[in-house]
PDB file of C-alpha atoms (C1' of nucleotides) in Angstrom:
ATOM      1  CA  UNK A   1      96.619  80.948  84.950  1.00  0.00           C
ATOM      2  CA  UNK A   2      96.684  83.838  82.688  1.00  0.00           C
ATOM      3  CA  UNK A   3     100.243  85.686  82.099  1.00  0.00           C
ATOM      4  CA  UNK A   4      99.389  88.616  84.309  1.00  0.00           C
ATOM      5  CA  UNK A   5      98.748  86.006  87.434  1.00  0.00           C
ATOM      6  CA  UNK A   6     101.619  84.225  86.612  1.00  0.00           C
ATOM      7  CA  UNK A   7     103.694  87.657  85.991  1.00  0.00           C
ATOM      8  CA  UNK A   8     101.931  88.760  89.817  1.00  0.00           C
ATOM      9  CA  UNK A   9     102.886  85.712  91.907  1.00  0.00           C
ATOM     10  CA  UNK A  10     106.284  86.424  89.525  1.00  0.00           C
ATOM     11  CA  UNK A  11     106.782  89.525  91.147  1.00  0.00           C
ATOM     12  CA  UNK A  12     105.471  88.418  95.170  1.00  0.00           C
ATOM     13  CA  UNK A  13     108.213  85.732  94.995  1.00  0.00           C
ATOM     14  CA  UNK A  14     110.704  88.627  94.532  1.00  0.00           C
ATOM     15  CA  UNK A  15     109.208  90.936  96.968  1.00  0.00           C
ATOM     16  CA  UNK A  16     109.315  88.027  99.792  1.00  0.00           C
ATOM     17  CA  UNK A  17     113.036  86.979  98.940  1.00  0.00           C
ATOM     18  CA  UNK A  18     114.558  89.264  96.685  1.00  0.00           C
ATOM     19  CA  UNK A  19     116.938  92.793  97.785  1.00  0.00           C
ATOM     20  CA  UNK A  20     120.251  92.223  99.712  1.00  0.00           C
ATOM     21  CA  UNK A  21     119.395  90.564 102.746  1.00  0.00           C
ATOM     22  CA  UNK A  22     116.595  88.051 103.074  1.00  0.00           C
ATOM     23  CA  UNK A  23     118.223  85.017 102.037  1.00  0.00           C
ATOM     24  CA  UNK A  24     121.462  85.570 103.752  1.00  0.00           C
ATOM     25  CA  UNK A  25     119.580  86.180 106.721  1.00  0.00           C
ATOM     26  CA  UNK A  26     117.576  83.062 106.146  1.00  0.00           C
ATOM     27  CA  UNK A  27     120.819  81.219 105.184  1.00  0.00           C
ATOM     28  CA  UNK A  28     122.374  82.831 109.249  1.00  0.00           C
ATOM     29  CA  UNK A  29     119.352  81.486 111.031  1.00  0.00           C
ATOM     30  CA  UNK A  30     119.257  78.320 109.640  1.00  0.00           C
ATOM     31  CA  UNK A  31     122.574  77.651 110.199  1.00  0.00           C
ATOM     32  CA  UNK A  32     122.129  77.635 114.255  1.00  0.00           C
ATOM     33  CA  UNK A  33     122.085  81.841 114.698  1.00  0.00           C
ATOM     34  CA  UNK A  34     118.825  82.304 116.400  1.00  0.00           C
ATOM     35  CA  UNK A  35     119.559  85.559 118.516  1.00  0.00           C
ATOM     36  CA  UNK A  36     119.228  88.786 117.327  1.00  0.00           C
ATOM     37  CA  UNK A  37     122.933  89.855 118.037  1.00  0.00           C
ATOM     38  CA  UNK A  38     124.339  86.292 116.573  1.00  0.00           C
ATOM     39  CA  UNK A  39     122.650  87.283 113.566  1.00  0.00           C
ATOM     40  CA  UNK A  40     123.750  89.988 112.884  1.00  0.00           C
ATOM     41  CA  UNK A  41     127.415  88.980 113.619  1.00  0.00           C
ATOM     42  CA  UNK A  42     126.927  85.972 111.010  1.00  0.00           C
ATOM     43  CA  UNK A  43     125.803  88.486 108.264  1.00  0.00           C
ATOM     44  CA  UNK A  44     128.362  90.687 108.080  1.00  0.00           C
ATOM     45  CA  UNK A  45     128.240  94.959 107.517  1.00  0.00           C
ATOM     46  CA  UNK A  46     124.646  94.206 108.301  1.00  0.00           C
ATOM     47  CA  UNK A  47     123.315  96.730 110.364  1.00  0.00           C
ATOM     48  CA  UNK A  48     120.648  96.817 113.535  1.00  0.00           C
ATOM     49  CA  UNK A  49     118.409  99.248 111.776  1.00  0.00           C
ATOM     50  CA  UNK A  50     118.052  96.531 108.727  1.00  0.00           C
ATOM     51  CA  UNK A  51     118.272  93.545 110.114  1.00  0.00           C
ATOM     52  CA  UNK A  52     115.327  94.683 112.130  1.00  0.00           C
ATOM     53  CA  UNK A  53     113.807  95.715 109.721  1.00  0.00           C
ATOM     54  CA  UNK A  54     113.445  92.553 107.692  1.00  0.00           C
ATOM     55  CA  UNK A  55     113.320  90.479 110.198  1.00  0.00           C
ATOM     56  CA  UNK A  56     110.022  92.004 110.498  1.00  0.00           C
ATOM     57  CA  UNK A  57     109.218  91.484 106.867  1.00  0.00           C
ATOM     58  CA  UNK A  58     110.457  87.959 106.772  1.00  0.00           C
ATOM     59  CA  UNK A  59     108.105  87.099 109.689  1.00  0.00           C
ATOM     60  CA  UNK A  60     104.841  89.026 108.176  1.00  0.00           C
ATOM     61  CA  UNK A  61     105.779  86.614 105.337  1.00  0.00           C
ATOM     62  CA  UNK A  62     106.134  83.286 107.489  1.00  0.00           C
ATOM     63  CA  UNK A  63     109.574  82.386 106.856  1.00  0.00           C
ATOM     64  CA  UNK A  64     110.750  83.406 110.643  1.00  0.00           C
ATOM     65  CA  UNK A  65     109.123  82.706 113.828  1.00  0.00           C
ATOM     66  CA  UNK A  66     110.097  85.261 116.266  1.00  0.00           C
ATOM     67  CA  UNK A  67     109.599  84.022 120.488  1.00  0.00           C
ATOM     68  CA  UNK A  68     110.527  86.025 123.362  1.00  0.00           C
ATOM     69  CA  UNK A  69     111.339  84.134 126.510  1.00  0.00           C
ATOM     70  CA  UNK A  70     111.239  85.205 129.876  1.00  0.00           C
ATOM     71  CA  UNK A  71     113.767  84.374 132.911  1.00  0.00           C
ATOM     72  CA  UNK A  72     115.938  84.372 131.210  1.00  0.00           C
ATOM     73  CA  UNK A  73     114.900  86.849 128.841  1.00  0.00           C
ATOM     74  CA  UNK A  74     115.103  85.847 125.344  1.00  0.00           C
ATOM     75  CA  UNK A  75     114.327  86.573 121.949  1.00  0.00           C
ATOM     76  CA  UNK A  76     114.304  83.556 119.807  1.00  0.00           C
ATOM     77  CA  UNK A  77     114.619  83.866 116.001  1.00  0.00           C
ATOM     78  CA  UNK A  78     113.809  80.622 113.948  1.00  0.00           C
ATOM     79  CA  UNK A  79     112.938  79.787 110.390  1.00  0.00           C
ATOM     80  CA  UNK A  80     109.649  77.668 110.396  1.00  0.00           C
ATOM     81  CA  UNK A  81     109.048  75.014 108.314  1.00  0.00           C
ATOM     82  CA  UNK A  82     107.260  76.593 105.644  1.00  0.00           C
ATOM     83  CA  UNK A  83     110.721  77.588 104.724  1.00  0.00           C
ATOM     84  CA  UNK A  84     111.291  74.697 103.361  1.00  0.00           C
ATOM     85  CA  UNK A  85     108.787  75.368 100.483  1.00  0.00           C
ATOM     86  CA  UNK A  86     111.448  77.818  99.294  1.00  0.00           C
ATOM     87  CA  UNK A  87     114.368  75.652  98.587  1.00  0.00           C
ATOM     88  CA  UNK A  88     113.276  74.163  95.083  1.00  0.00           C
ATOM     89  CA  UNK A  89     112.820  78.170  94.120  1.00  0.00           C
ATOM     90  CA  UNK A  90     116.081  78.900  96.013  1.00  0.00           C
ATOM     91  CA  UNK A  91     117.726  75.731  94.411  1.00  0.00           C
ATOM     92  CA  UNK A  92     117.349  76.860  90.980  1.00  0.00           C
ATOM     93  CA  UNK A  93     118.238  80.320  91.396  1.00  0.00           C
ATOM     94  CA  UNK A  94     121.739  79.084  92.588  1.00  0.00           C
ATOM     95  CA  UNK A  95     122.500  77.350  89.792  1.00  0.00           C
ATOM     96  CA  UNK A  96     121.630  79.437  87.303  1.00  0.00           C
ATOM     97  CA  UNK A  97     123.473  82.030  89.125  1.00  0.00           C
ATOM     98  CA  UNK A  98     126.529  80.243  88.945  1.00  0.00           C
ATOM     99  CA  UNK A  99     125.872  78.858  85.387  1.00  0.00           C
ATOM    100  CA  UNK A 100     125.214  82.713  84.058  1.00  0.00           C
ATOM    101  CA  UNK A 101     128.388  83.116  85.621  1.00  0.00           C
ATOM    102  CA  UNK A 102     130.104  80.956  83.625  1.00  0.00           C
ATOM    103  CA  UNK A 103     127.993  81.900  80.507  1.00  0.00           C
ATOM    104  CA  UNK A 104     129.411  85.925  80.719  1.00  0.00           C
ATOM    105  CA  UNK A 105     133.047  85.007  80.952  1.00  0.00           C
ATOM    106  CA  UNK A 106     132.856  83.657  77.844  1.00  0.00           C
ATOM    107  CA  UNK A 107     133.616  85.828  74.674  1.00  0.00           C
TER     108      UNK A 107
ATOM    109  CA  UNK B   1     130.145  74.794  96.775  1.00  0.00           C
ATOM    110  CA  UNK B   2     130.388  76.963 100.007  1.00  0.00           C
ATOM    111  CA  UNK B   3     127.378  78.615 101.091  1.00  0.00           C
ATOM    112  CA  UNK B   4     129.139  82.100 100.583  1.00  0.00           C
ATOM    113  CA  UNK B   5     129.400  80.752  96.881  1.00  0.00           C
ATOM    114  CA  UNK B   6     125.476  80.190  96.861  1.00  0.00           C
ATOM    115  CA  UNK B   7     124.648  83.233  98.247  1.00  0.00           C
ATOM    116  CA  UNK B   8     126.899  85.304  95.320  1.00  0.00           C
ATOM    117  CA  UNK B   9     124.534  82.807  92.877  1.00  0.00           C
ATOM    118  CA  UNK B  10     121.402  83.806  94.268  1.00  0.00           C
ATOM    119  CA  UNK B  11     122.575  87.388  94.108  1.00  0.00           C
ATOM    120  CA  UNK B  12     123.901  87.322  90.616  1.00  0.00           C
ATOM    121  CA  UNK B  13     120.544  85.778  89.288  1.00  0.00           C
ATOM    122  CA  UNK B  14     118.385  88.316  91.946  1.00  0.00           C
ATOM    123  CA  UNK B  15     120.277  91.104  89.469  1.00  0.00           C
ATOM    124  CA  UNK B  16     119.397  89.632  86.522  1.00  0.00           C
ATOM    125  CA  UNK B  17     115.940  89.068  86.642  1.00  0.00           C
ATOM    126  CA  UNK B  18     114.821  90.909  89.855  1.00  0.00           C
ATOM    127  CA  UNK B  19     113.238  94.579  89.706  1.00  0.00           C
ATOM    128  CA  UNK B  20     109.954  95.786  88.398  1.00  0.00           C
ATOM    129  CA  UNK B  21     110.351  95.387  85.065  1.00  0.00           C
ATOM    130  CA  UNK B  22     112.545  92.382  83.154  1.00  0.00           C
ATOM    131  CA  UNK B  23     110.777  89.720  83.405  1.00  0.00           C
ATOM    132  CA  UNK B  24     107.483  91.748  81.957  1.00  0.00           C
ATOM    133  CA  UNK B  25     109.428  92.936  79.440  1.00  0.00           C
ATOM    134  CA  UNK B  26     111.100  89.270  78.168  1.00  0.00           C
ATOM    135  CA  UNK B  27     107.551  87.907  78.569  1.00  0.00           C
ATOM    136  CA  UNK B  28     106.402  90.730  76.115  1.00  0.00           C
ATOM    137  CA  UNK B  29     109.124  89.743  73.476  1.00  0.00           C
ATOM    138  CA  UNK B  30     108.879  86.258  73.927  1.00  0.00           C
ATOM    139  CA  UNK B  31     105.320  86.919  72.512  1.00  0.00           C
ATOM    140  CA  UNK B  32     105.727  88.491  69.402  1.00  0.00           C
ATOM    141  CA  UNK B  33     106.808  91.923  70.294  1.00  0.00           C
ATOM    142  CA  UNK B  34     109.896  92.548  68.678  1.00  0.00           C
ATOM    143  CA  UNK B  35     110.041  96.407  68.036  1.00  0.00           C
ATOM    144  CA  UNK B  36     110.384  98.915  70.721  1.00  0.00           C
ATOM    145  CA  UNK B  37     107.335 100.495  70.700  1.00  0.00           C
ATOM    146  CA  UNK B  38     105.339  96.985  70.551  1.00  0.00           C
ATOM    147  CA  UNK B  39     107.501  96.081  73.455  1.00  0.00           C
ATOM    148  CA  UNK B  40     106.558  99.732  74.848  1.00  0.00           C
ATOM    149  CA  UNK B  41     102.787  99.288  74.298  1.00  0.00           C
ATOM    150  CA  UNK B  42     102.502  96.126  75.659  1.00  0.00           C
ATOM    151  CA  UNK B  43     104.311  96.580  78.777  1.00  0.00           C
ATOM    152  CA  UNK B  44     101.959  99.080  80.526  1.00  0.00           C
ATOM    153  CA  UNK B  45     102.938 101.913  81.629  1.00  0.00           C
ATOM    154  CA  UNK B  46     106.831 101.618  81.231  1.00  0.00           C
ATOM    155  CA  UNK B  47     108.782 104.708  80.466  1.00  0.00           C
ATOM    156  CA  UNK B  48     110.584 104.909  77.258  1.00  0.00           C
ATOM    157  CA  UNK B  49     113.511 105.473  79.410  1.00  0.00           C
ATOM    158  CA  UNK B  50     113.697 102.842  81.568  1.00  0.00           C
ATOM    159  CA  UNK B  51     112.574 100.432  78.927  1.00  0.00           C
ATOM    160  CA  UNK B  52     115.909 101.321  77.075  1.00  0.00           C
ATOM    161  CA  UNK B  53     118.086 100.949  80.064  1.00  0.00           C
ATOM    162  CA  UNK B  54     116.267  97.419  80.691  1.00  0.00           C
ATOM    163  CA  UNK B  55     116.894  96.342  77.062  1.00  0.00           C
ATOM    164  CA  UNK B  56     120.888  96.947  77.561  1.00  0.00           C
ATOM    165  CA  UNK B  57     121.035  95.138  80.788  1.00  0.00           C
ATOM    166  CA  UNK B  58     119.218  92.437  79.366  1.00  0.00           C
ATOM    167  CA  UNK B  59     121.303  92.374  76.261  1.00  0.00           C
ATOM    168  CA  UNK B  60     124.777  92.667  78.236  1.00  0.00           C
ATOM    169  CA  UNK B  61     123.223  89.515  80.085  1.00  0.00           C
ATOM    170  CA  UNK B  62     122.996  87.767  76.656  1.00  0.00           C
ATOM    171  CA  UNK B  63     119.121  87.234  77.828  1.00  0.00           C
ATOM    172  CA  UNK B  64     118.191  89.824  74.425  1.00  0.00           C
ATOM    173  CA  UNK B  65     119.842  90.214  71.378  1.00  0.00           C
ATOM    174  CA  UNK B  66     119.218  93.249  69.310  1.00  0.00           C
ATOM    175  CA  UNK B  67     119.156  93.519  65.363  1.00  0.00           C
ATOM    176  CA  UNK B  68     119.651  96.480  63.366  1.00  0.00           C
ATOM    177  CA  UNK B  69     118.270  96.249  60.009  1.00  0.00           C
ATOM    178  CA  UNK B  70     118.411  98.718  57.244  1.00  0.00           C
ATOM    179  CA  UNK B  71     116.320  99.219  54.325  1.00  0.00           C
ATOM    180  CA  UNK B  72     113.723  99.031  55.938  1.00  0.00           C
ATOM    181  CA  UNK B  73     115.459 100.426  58.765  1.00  0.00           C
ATOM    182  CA  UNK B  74     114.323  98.677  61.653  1.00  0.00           C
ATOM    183  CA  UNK B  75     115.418  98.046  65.273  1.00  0.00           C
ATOM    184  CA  UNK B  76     114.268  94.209  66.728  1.00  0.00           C
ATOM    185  CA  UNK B  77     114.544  92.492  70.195  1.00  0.00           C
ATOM    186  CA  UNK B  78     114.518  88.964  70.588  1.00  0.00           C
ATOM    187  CA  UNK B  79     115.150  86.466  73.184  1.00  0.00           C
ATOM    188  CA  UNK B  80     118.020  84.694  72.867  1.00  0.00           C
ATOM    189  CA  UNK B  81     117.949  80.197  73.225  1.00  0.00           C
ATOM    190  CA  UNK B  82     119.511  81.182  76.408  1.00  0.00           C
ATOM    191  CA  UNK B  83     116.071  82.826  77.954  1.00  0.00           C
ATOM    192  CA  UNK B  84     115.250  79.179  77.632  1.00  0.00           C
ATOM    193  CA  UNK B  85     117.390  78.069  80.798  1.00  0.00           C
ATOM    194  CA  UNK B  86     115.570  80.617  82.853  1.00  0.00           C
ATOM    195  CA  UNK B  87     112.261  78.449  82.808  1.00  0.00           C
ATOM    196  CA  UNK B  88     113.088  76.349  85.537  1.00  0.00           C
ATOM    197  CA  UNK B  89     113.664  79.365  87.905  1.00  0.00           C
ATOM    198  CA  UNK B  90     110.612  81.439  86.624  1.00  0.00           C
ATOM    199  CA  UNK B  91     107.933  78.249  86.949  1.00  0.00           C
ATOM    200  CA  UNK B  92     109.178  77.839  90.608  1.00  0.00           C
ATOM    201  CA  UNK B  93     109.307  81.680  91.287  1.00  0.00           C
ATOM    202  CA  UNK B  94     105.716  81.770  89.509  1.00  0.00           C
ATOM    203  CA  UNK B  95     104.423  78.662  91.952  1.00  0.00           C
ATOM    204  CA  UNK B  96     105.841  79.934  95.141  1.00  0.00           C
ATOM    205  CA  UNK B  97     104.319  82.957  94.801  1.00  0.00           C
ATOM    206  CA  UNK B  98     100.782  81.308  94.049  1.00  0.00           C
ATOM    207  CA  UNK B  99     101.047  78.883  97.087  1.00  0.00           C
ATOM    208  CA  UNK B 100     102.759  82.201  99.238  1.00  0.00           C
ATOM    209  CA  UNK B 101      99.371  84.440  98.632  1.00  0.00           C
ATOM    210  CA  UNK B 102      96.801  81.547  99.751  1.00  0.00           C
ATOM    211  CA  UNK B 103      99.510  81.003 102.602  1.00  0.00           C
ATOM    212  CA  UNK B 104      99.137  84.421 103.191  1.00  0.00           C
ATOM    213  CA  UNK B 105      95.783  84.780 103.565  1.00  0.00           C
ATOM    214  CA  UNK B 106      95.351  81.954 105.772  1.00  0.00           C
ATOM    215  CA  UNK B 107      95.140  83.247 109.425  1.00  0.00           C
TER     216      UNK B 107
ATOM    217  C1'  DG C   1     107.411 120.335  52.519  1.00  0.00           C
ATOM    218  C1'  DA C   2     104.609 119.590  56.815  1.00  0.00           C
ATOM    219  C1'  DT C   3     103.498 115.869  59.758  1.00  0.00           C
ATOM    220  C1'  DA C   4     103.973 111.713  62.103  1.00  0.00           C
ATOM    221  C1'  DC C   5     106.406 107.630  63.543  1.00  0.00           C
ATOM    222  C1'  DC C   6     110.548 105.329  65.277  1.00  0.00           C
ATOM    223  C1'  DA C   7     114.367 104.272  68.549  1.00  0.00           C
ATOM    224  C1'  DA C   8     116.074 106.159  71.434  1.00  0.00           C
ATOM    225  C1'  DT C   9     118.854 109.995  74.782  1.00  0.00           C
ATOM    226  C1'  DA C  10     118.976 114.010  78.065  1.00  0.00           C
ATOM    227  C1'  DT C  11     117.442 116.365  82.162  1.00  0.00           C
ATOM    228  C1'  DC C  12     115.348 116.546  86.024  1.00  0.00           C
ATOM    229  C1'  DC C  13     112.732 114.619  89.846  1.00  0.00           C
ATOM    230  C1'  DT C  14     110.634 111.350  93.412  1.00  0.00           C
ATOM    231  C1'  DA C  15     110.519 107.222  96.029  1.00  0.00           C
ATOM    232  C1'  DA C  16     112.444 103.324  98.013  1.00  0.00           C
ATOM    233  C1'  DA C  17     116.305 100.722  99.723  1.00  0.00           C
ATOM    234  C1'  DG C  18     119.925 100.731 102.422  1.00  0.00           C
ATOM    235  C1'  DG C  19     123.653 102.716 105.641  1.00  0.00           C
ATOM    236  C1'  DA C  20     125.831 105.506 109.799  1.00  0.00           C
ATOM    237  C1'  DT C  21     125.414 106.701 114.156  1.00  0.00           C
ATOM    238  C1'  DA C  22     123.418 107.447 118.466  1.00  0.00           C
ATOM    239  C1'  DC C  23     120.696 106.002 121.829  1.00  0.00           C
ATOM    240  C1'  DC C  24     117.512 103.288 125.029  1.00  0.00           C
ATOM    241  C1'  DA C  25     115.701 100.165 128.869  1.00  0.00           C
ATOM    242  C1'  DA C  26     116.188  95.817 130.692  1.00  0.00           C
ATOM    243  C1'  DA C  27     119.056  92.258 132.257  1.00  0.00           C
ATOM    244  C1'  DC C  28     123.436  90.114 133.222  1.00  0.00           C
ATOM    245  C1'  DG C  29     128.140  89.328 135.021  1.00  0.00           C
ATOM    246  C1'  DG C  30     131.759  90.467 137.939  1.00  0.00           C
TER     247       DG C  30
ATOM    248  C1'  DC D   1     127.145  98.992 141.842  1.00  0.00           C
ATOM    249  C1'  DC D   2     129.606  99.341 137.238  1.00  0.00           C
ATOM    250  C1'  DG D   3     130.412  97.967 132.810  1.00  0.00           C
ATOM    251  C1'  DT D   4     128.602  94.989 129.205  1.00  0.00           C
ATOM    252  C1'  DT D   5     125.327  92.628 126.514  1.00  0.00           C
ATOM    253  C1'  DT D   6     120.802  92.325 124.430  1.00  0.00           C
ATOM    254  C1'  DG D   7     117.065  93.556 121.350  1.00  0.00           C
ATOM    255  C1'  DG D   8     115.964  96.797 119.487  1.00  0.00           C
ATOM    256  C1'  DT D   9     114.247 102.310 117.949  1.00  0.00           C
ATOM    257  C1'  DA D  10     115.209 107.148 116.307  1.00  0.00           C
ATOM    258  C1'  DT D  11     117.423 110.422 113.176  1.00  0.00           C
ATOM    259  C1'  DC D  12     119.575 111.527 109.516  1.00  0.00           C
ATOM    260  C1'  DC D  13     121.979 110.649 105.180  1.00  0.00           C
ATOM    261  C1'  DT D  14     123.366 108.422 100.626  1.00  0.00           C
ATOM    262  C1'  DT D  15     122.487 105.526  96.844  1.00  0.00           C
ATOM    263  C1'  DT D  16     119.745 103.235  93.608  1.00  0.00           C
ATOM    264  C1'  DA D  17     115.477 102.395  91.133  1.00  0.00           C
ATOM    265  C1'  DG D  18     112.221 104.250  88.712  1.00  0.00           C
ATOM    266  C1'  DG D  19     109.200 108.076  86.605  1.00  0.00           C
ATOM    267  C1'  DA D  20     107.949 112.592  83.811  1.00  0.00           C
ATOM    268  C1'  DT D  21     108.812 115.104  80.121  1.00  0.00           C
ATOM    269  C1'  DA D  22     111.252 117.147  76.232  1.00  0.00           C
ATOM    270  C1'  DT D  23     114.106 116.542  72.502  1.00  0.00           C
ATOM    271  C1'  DT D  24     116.809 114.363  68.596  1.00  0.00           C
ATOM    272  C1'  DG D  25     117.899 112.632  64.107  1.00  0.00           C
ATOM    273  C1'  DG D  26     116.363 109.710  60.904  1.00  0.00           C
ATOM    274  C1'  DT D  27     112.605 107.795  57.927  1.00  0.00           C
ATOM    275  C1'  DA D  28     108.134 107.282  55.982  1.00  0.00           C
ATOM    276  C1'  DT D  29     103.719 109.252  54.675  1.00  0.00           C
ATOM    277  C1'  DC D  30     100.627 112.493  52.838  1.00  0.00           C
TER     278       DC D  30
END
DNA sequence: GATACCAATATCCTAAAGGATACCAAACGG
DNA sequence: CCGTTTGGTATCCTTTAGGATATTGGTATC
């Protein structure tokens, strides 16, 4: 892999997760939020304009299944298991968040 | 750790490393380009403006550190030991993305 | 002494991300 | 039936990221 792959798939890995939203959306539907309304609710100041919005993107992407029921009418949001691939990247970008943390408070 | 906690992580580290163009530009330094027109050159098409503003934001994030040197006068950029603690989170960023395109293009 | 290189900064501009608000049709609940 | 909830879409606006271009003050080169 030459550095200008490695710098591309860099750079797809932030356009699939990265910006304000994604994850904490993930994090809401994971967490037993599957309607559109209870998401929203568990991610808060979000608003229906954005939320729509990426849950589009997250589903073009694989991360969310979207299923519409009928009688009763439903719309099902769920994150498929292909999620799951994420959590080493998501794993390490937690703790060096909170480690850099640490790291800039000190003088 | 609450998942609010993780979330503020994952965000903090997102605004470290996440946009267009600071993890092309540490990958430039990191090999060999210390000055700012080496780092300029080999960073394609990067403005000399934004290039600046990345090099502070990197170097408030102790990710950089710049050196002034006179006689010659000379301005140099180098990682910091610290860059080294990002590894973890770029190799998995830099796999996910591989696996994500061949995901992507399955149908 | 003109010219060119260096590390920027200053202005101005465009594009993309995100937010506020209103609205909609279908269904549901009383 | 009447109000409410649901899953959105439509407009419009603000903020942030990034880009184009010119300029600066110092140094080195010719």
């Amino acid at each position: 892999m030459t550095e200008e792959q490695a710098m591309k798939y860099l750079q797809d890995t932030l356009f699939v997760v990265g910006g304000k939203w994604k994850l904490p959306i993930l994090r809401a539907i994971h967490s037993g939020n599957y309607r559109f309304r209870d998401i929203q609710r568990s991610v808060p100041l979000i608003t229906t304009r954005v939320l729509s919005k990426e849950l589009k993107h997250l589903e073009e992407n694989k991360l969310v299944i979207r299923t519409v029921y009928h009688s009763p009418l439903a719309v099902e949001y769920k994150v498929s298991d292909y999620t799951l691939s994420l959590l080493p990247v998501i794993k390490e970008m937690i703790l060096w968040g909170k480690n850099h943390r640490e790291k800039i408070r000190e003088k």
